[in-house]
Amino acid sequence: MTQDTSAMQTNQLQPSDKASGNDVRQRFFIEDSPVRGDVVRLSRSYASTIAQKPYPEAIKRLLGEMLTAASLLIGTVKIDGRLSIQLQSSDQDSLLNWAMAECDQNGIIRALASWKADNDEQIAAWEDMTQANEAFAELGAIGQGVLFINIQPDNGEPYQGIVERSHDNLADCLAHYQKQSAQIPTLINLASDGLQAGGVLVQMLPRTAAENIEVERNQDAGIDDDLWTRLSILTSTVKSEELTTLAASEIIYRLYNEENVVAPDPVSLEFGCTCSREKCEMAIAQIGETEALDIIEEQNGTFEMDCGFCGEVYTFDKDDVTAIFAQ
């Protein structure tokens, strides 16, 4: 993908300060067509996420792809709430236990993973891995491991979709899921270099009944039947280093500068966490007063709960626990 951006046409996306940021989701449309898409770029928000734990390099990169994917997919659903992607190993010998990444409608992202590094052999195995697909492969062979998409509206029933482990990388599994479950042809490219992450998603929405009638009658009034084929070829040319280093507007222009692209203002993305002392109190209430007090006694008078996402530590003593159960 090597296009000169020195002379842009006025009907196409123009770079702006907002769209040039490194932590954004930039939506775009192909004018007069059923095509929509998004480009996500993560830098500071991604760095803040993976700084919370000493992740092996391959897991860092996998979490970058997962954060990017969650940020892309939430743009395809109309909810006030959160969307998360979760990977779960079904093999007790897997070095990756589980991983998850989340984005909400306000662009707040976070991620977390659990892995095995209990001995020199396991530590050495992680040191030999440098790519996201190697960490993804720890789920097992194709058909093994479990992938979920969780949608949790602020008001309404949560939804969980099971993603078929149909390919050896996250992007193709998610694209396959979109095509099979929603019947929407979808292209997804993801990339992460351990420092930055990025990706692009393109979808062909269903034609309207009127458009289908026009096609059947061969009286196409401006319907471009070659558009999806053309976009598929163009999208496949994007390089990983371009997704992780170029601005969102630059990526869109380089890929689709021959199309009539329309783009609204981008959405900012940033690292954030939803943990709180109140949620910890709810967890203690589920444990039960007797067990919580026993833990405090065992730990010399305090009970600490730490958040794996952001590292925040919440400390409770006997009086705090008593107050929780006195409410």
Tab-separated table of C-alpha atoms in Angstrom:
chain	number	residue	atom	x	y	z
A	1	MET	CA	0.000	0.000	0.000
A	2	THR	CA	1.975	2.981	-1.217
A	3	GLN	CA	-0.063	5.963	-2.355
A	4	ASP	CA	0.950	9.606	-2.590
A	5	THR	CA	-1.296	11.739	-0.367
A	6	SER	CA	-0.053	15.084	-1.629
A	7	ALA	CA	-3.107	15.821	-3.772
A	8	MET	CA	-6.397	14.830	-2.172
A	9	GLN	CA	-9.741	15.239	-3.897
A	10	THR	CA	-12.258	17.396	-2.073
A	11	ASN	CA	-14.869	14.637	-1.796
A	12	GLN	CA	-12.532	12.425	0.197
A	13	LEU	CA	-11.386	12.312	3.783
A	14	GLN	CA	-9.119	15.179	4.699
A	15	PRO	CA	-6.648	14.758	7.576
A	16	SER	CA	-7.474	16.766	10.673
A	17	ASP	CA	-5.863	17.203	14.057
A	18	LYS	CA	-8.521	14.946	15.559
A	19	ALA	CA	-8.217	12.206	12.970
A	20	SER	CA	-4.431	12.335	13.143
A	21	GLY	CA	-4.377	11.369	16.824
A	22	ASN	CA	-2.897	8.082	17.950
A	23	ASP	CA	-5.813	7.008	20.137
A	24	VAL	CA	-8.911	7.239	17.969
A	25	ARG	CA	-11.617	5.312	16.177
A	26	GLN	CA	-12.313	6.914	12.809
A	27	ARG	CA	-15.546	5.865	11.108
A	28	PHE	CA	-15.912	6.190	7.350
A	29	PHE	CA	-18.497	5.502	4.667
A	30	ILE	CA	-18.285	4.967	0.930
A	31	GLU	CA	-20.769	7.492	-0.412
A	32	ASP	CA	-23.888	6.130	-2.171
A	33	SER	CA	-23.061	2.551	-1.150
A	34	PRO	CA	-23.887	0.149	1.706
A	35	VAL	CA	-20.245	0.103	2.850
A	36	ARG	CA	-19.154	1.330	6.256
A	37	GLY	CA	-15.874	0.982	8.068
A	38	ASP	CA	-13.709	2.017	10.988
A	39	VAL	CA	-10.012	2.484	11.565
A	40	VAL	CA	-8.609	2.291	15.115
A	41	ARG	CA	-5.221	3.541	16.291
A	42	LEU	CA	-3.951	2.919	19.813
A	43	SER	CA	-0.806	4.312	21.362
A	44	ARG	CA	-0.847	5.874	24.831
A	45	SER	CA	-4.037	4.040	25.831
A	46	TYR	CA	-2.506	0.719	24.794
A	47	ALA	CA	0.786	1.474	26.562
A	48	SER	CA	-1.099	2.295	29.773
A	49	THR	CA	-3.004	-0.981	29.544
A	50	ILE	CA	-0.043	-3.314	29.133
A	51	ALA	CA	2.035	-1.425	31.703
A	52	GLN	CA	-0.150	-2.846	34.477
A	53	LYS	CA	1.503	-6.292	34.399
A	54	PRO	CA	4.819	-7.814	33.186
A	55	TYR	CA	3.229	-9.408	30.141
A	56	PRO	CA	5.333	-11.555	27.794
A	57	GLU	CA	5.851	-9.916	24.404
A	58	ALA	CA	3.438	-12.203	22.556
A	59	ILE	CA	0.652	-11.483	25.065
A	60	LYS	CA	1.309	-7.737	24.816
A	61	ARG	CA	0.759	-7.960	21.088
A	62	LEU	CA	-2.284	-10.193	21.406
A	63	LEU	CA	-3.864	-7.760	23.878
A	64	GLY	CA	-3.138	-4.938	21.410
A	65	GLU	CA	-5.056	-6.795	18.713
A	66	MET	CA	-7.885	-7.586	21.127
A	67	LEU	CA	-8.179	-3.963	22.281
A	68	THR	CA	-8.236	-2.824	18.670
A	69	ALA	CA	-10.864	-5.416	17.762
A	70	ALA	CA	-13.121	-4.466	20.689
A	71	SER	CA	-12.805	-0.788	19.727
A	72	LEU	CA	-13.731	-1.621	16.125
A	73	LEU	CA	-16.632	-3.927	16.916
A	74	ILE	CA	-18.375	-1.628	19.383
A	75	GLY	CA	-18.766	0.771	16.468
A	76	THR	CA	-20.930	-1.838	14.718
A	77	VAL	CA	-23.521	-2.140	17.505
A	78	LYS	CA	-25.914	0.525	18.717
A	79	ILE	CA	-25.697	0.274	22.489
A	80	ASP	CA	-24.903	2.357	25.515
A	81	GLY	CA	-22.637	-0.040	27.313
A	82	ARG	CA	-19.555	-2.191	26.808
A	83	LEU	CA	-18.285	-4.774	24.361
A	84	SER	CA	-15.584	-7.226	25.303
A	85	ILE	CA	-13.670	-10.006	23.583
A	86	GLN	CA	-12.619	-12.965	25.694
A	87	LEU	CA	-10.304	-15.880	24.914
A	88	GLN	CA	-10.415	-18.966	27.110
A	89	SER	CA	-8.104	-21.953	26.829
A	90	SER	CA	-9.639	-25.402	27.062
A	91	ASP	CA	-6.275	-27.146	27.448
A	92	GLN	CA	-4.756	-27.378	30.914
A	93	ASP	CA	-1.302	-27.510	29.323
A	94	SER	CA	-1.812	-24.217	27.498
A	95	LEU	CA	0.513	-21.400	28.549
A	96	LEU	CA	-2.306	-18.878	28.093
A	97	ASN	CA	-5.143	-19.275	30.578
A	98	TRP	CA	-7.381	-16.488	29.342
A	99	ALA	CA	-7.355	-12.949	27.970
A	100	MET	CA	-9.961	-10.239	27.625
A	101	ALA	CA	-10.223	-6.736	26.197
A	102	GLU	CA	-13.047	-4.251	26.519
A	103	CYS	CA	-14.218	-0.974	25.019
A	104	ASP	CA	-17.274	1.057	26.004
A	105	GLN	CA	-19.351	3.515	23.991
A	106	ASN	CA	-17.303	6.421	25.380
A	107	GLY	CA	-14.044	4.986	24.057
A	108	ILE	CA	-12.704	3.751	27.402
A	109	ILE	CA	-10.582	0.627	26.940
A	110	ARG	CA	-8.955	-1.891	29.247
A	111	ALA	CA	-7.558	-5.423	29.005
A	112	LEU	CA	-6.202	-8.239	31.145
A	113	ALA	CA	-4.650	-11.681	30.656
A	114	SER	CA	-3.613	-14.653	32.759
A	115	TRP	CA	-0.728	-16.890	31.719
A	116	LYS	CA	1.493	-19.625	33.083
A	117	ALA	CA	5.121	-18.822	33.925
A	118	ASP	CA	5.623	-21.083	36.920
A	119	ASN	CA	8.942	-22.633	35.945
A	120	ASP	CA	12.003	-22.050	33.787
A	121	GLU	CA	10.576	-24.070	30.902
A	122	GLN	CA	7.395	-22.010	30.715
A	123	ILE	CA	9.307	-18.739	31.062
A	124	ALA	CA	11.661	-19.790	28.269
A	125	ALA	CA	8.716	-20.723	26.054
A	126	TRP	CA	7.259	-17.228	26.396
A	127	GLU	CA	10.643	-15.649	25.719
A	128	ASP	CA	10.741	-17.486	22.392
A	129	MET	CA	7.393	-16.009	21.323
A	130	THR	CA	7.273	-12.537	19.786
A	131	GLN	CA	4.019	-12.415	17.798
A	132	ALA	CA	0.338	-12.144	18.705
A	133	ASN	CA	-0.519	-15.232	16.683
A	134	GLU	CA	1.864	-17.298	18.806
A	135	ALA	CA	0.003	-16.335	21.969
A	136	PHE	CA	-3.297	-16.944	20.148
A	137	ALA	CA	-2.069	-20.423	19.206
A	138	GLU	CA	-1.799	-21.253	22.917
A	139	LEU	CA	-5.573	-21.715	22.839
A	140	GLY	CA	-4.796	-24.978	21.034
A	141	ALA	CA	-5.318	-26.175	17.485
A	142	ILE	CA	-8.050	-24.760	15.247
A	143	GLY	CA	-11.357	-25.835	16.733
A	144	GLN	CA	-9.999	-25.755	20.284
A	145	GLY	CA	-10.185	-23.004	22.870
A	146	VAL	CA	-13.162	-20.695	23.229
A	147	LEU	CA	-13.685	-17.149	21.957
A	148	PHE	CA	-16.524	-14.954	23.166
A	149	ILE	CA	-17.946	-11.573	22.253
A	150	ASN	CA	-19.795	-10.102	25.231
A	151	ILE	CA	-22.161	-7.153	24.814
A	152	GLN	CA	-23.318	-5.569	28.050
A	153	PRO	CA	-25.782	-2.676	27.674
A	154	ASP	CA	-26.104	-0.233	30.543
A	155	ASN	CA	-29.826	-0.952	30.445
A	156	GLY	CA	-30.949	-4.274	29.082
A	157	GLU	CA	-29.983	-7.910	28.924
A	158	PRO	CA	-26.342	-8.845	28.239
A	159	TYR	CA	-25.558	-10.918	25.166
A	160	GLN	CA	-22.760	-13.409	24.609
A	161	GLY	CA	-21.790	-14.723	21.186
A	162	ILE	CA	-19.508	-17.720	20.765
A	163	VAL	CA	-16.910	-17.130	18.057
A	164	GLU	CA	-15.854	-20.201	16.119
A	165	ARG	CA	-12.131	-20.925	16.258
A	166	SER	CA	-12.089	-21.118	12.475
A	167	HIS	CA	-8.672	-19.598	11.743
A	168	ASP	CA	-5.233	-19.297	13.314
A	169	ASN	CA	-5.545	-15.571	14.027
A	170	LEU	CA	-8.004	-13.326	15.839
A	171	ALA	CA	-8.888	-11.052	12.908
A	172	ASP	CA	-10.068	-13.826	10.606
A	173	CYS	CA	-12.026	-15.537	13.393
A	174	LEU	CA	-13.911	-12.327	14.106
A	175	ALA	CA	-14.560	-11.606	10.418
A	176	HIS	CA	-15.894	-15.160	10.011
A	177	TYR	CA	-18.163	-14.652	13.029
A	178	GLN	CA	-19.591	-11.427	11.613
A	179	LYS	CA	-20.335	-13.082	8.287
A	180	GLN	CA	-21.882	-16.213	9.829
A	181	SER	CA	-23.856	-14.689	12.704
A	182	ALA	CA	-24.919	-11.317	11.330
A	183	GLN	CA	-24.831	-12.307	7.647
A	184	ILE	CA	-22.723	-9.239	6.950
A	185	PRO	CA	-19.580	-9.604	4.799
A	186	THR	CA	-16.766	-8.202	6.934
A	187	LEU	CA	-13.063	-7.502	6.464
A	188	ILE	CA	-10.860	-7.136	9.558
A	189	ASN	CA	-7.122	-6.467	9.719
A	190	LEU	CA	-5.376	-6.170	13.100
A	191	ALA	CA	-1.795	-5.359	14.040
A	192	SER	CA	0.252	-4.732	17.175
A	193	ASP	CA	3.981	-4.230	17.623
A	194	GLY	CA	4.035	-4.247	21.418
A	195	LEU	CA	4.159	-0.437	21.555
A	196	GLN	CA	1.254	0.597	19.344
A	197	ALA	CA	-1.741	-1.170	17.828
A	198	GLY	CA	-4.177	-0.552	15.015
A	199	GLY	CA	-6.734	-2.099	12.746
A	200	VAL	CA	-9.353	-1.617	10.070
A	201	LEU	CA	-12.847	-3.058	9.731
A	202	VAL	CA	-14.982	-2.805	6.587
A	203	GLN	CA	-18.539	-4.112	6.222
A	204	MET	CA	-20.981	-4.441	3.351
A	205	LEU	CA	-24.439	-3.868	4.768
A	206	PRO	CA	-27.438	-5.590	3.137
A	207	ARG	CA	-28.918	-3.904	0.103
A	208	THR	CA	-32.381	-2.456	0.388
A	209	ALA	CA	-35.280	-4.193	-1.344
A	210	ALA	CA	-35.363	-1.438	-3.964
A	211	GLU	CA	-31.658	-1.908	-4.724
A	212	ASN	CA	-32.102	-5.649	-5.118
A	213	ILE	CA	-34.935	-5.099	-7.591
A	214	GLU	CA	-32.731	-2.766	-9.630
A	215	VAL	CA	-29.949	-5.357	-9.767
A	216	GLU	CA	-32.328	-8.155	-10.775
A	217	ARG	CA	-33.714	-6.049	-13.594
A	218	ASN	CA	-30.239	-5.075	-14.764
A	219	GLN	CA	-31.273	-1.460	-14.531
A	220	ASP	CA	-28.598	-0.525	-12.052
A	221	ALA	CA	-28.911	3.139	-11.248
A	222	GLY	CA	-25.460	3.703	-9.819
A	223	ILE	CA	-25.066	0.442	-7.885
A	224	ASP	CA	-21.460	-0.674	-8.039
A	225	ASP	CA	-21.449	-4.483	-8.043
A	226	ASP	CA	-17.650	-4.611	-8.119
A	227	LEU	CA	-17.255	-2.423	-5.028
A	228	TRP	CA	-16.882	-5.215	-2.456
A	229	THR	CA	-14.393	-7.128	-4.568
A	230	ARG	CA	-12.392	-3.967	-5.082
A	231	LEU	CA	-12.446	-3.040	-1.393
A	232	SER	CA	-11.456	-6.571	-0.395
A	233	ILE	CA	-8.370	-6.378	-2.591
A	234	LEU	CA	-7.471	-2.890	-1.385
A	235	THR	CA	-7.939	-3.727	2.294
A	236	SER	CA	-5.714	-6.794	1.972
A	237	THR	CA	-2.803	-4.572	0.896
A	238	VAL	CA	-2.450	-2.730	4.192
A	239	LYS	CA	0.748	-3.613	6.038
A	240	SER	CA	1.001	-4.253	9.764
A	241	GLU	CA	3.500	-1.434	10.237
A	242	GLU	CA	1.109	0.978	8.535
A	243	LEU	CA	-1.724	0.039	10.892
A	244	THR	CA	0.515	0.664	13.903
A	245	THR	CA	2.244	3.874	12.780
A	246	LEU	CA	0.041	5.871	10.389
A	247	ALA	CA	-2.774	8.198	11.390
A	248	ALA	CA	-6.288	6.839	10.865
A	249	SER	CA	-7.053	9.372	8.134
A	250	GLU	CA	-3.828	8.505	6.349
A	251	ILE	CA	-4.694	4.802	6.352
A	252	ILE	CA	-8.161	5.475	4.929
A	253	TYR	CA	-6.796	7.735	2.237
A	254	ARG	CA	-4.043	5.381	1.153
A	255	LEU	CA	-6.434	2.454	0.901
A	256	TYR	CA	-9.502	4.080	-0.596
A	257	ASN	CA	-8.376	7.272	-2.309
A	258	GLU	CA	-10.218	6.256	-5.500
A	259	GLU	CA	-13.548	6.012	-3.642
A	260	ASN	CA	-15.880	8.746	-2.407
A	261	VAL	CA	-15.118	8.526	1.303
A	262	VAL	CA	-17.166	10.397	3.895
A	263	ALA	CA	-15.958	10.482	7.505
A	264	PRO	CA	-17.546	11.991	10.636
A	265	ASP	CA	-15.469	13.255	13.540
A	266	PRO	CA	-13.349	10.539	15.169
A	267	VAL	CA	-13.969	9.149	18.659
A	268	SER	CA	-11.139	9.457	21.171
A	269	LEU	CA	-9.967	6.281	22.902
A	270	GLU	CA	-8.286	6.131	26.307
A	271	PHE	CA	-7.358	3.684	29.018
A	272	GLY	CA	-9.721	3.590	31.956
A	273	CYS	CA	-11.095	1.278	34.605
A	274	THR	CA	-14.499	0.754	36.189
A	275	CYS	CA	-13.229	-0.615	39.488
A	276	SER	CA	-14.388	1.091	42.701
A	277	ARG	CA	-14.464	0.625	46.454
A	278	GLU	CA	-18.217	0.097	46.182
A	279	LYS	CA	-17.718	-2.895	43.870
A	280	CYS	CA	-15.198	-4.346	46.305
A	281	GLU	CA	-17.750	-3.957	49.097
A	282	MET	CA	-20.261	-5.882	47.002
A	283	ALA	CA	-17.711	-8.666	46.542
A	284	ILE	CA	-17.057	-8.807	50.284
A	285	ALA	CA	-20.800	-9.007	50.891
A	286	GLN	CA	-20.893	-12.106	48.669
A	287	ILE	CA	-18.029	-13.689	50.615
A	288	GLY	CA	-19.924	-13.354	53.870
A	289	GLU	CA	-19.073	-11.567	57.105
A	290	THR	CA	-17.566	-14.531	58.945
A	291	GLU	CA	-15.211	-15.489	56.127
A	292	ALA	CA	-14.218	-11.853	55.492
A	293	LEU	CA	-13.364	-11.344	59.174
A	294	ASP	CA	-11.375	-14.598	59.191
A	295	ILE	CA	-9.331	-13.342	56.220
A	296	ILE	CA	-8.649	-10.051	58.018
A	297	GLU	CA	-7.452	-11.906	61.106
A	298	GLU	CA	-5.190	-14.125	58.990
A	299	GLN	CA	-3.711	-11.054	57.290
A	300	ASN	CA	-2.891	-9.131	60.480
A	301	GLY	CA	-5.890	-6.855	60.553
A	302	THR	CA	-6.389	-5.782	56.927
A	303	PHE	CA	-7.943	-7.227	53.780
A	304	GLU	CA	-6.634	-5.932	50.466
A	305	MET	CA	-8.363	-6.237	47.101
A	306	ASP	CA	-6.431	-5.136	44.056
A	307	CYS	CA	-7.685	-4.472	40.532
A	308	GLY	CA	-5.856	-6.427	37.855
A	309	PHE	CA	-6.802	-3.896	35.196
A	310	CYS	CA	-5.380	-0.738	36.756
A	311	GLY	CA	-3.469	-1.857	39.859
A	312	GLU	CA	-5.629	0.111	42.304
A	313	VAL	CA	-5.565	-1.405	45.812
A	314	TYR	CA	-8.555	-1.185	48.169
A	315	THR	CA	-7.861	-1.893	51.847
A	316	PHE	CA	-10.474	-2.990	54.385
A	317	ASP	CA	-10.166	-3.562	58.134
A	318	LYS	CA	-12.501	-5.121	60.688
A	319	ASP	CA	-14.534	-1.924	61.134
A	320	ASP	CA	-14.985	-1.607	57.347
A	321	VAL	CA	-16.302	-5.163	57.052
A	322	THR	CA	-18.600	-4.733	60.051
A	323	ALA	CA	-20.008	-1.577	58.456
A	324	ILE	CA	-20.713	-3.408	55.201
A	325	PHE	CA	-22.883	-6.002	56.938
A	326	ALA	CA	-24.544	-3.437	59.215
A	327	GLN	CA	-26.156	-1.739	56.216
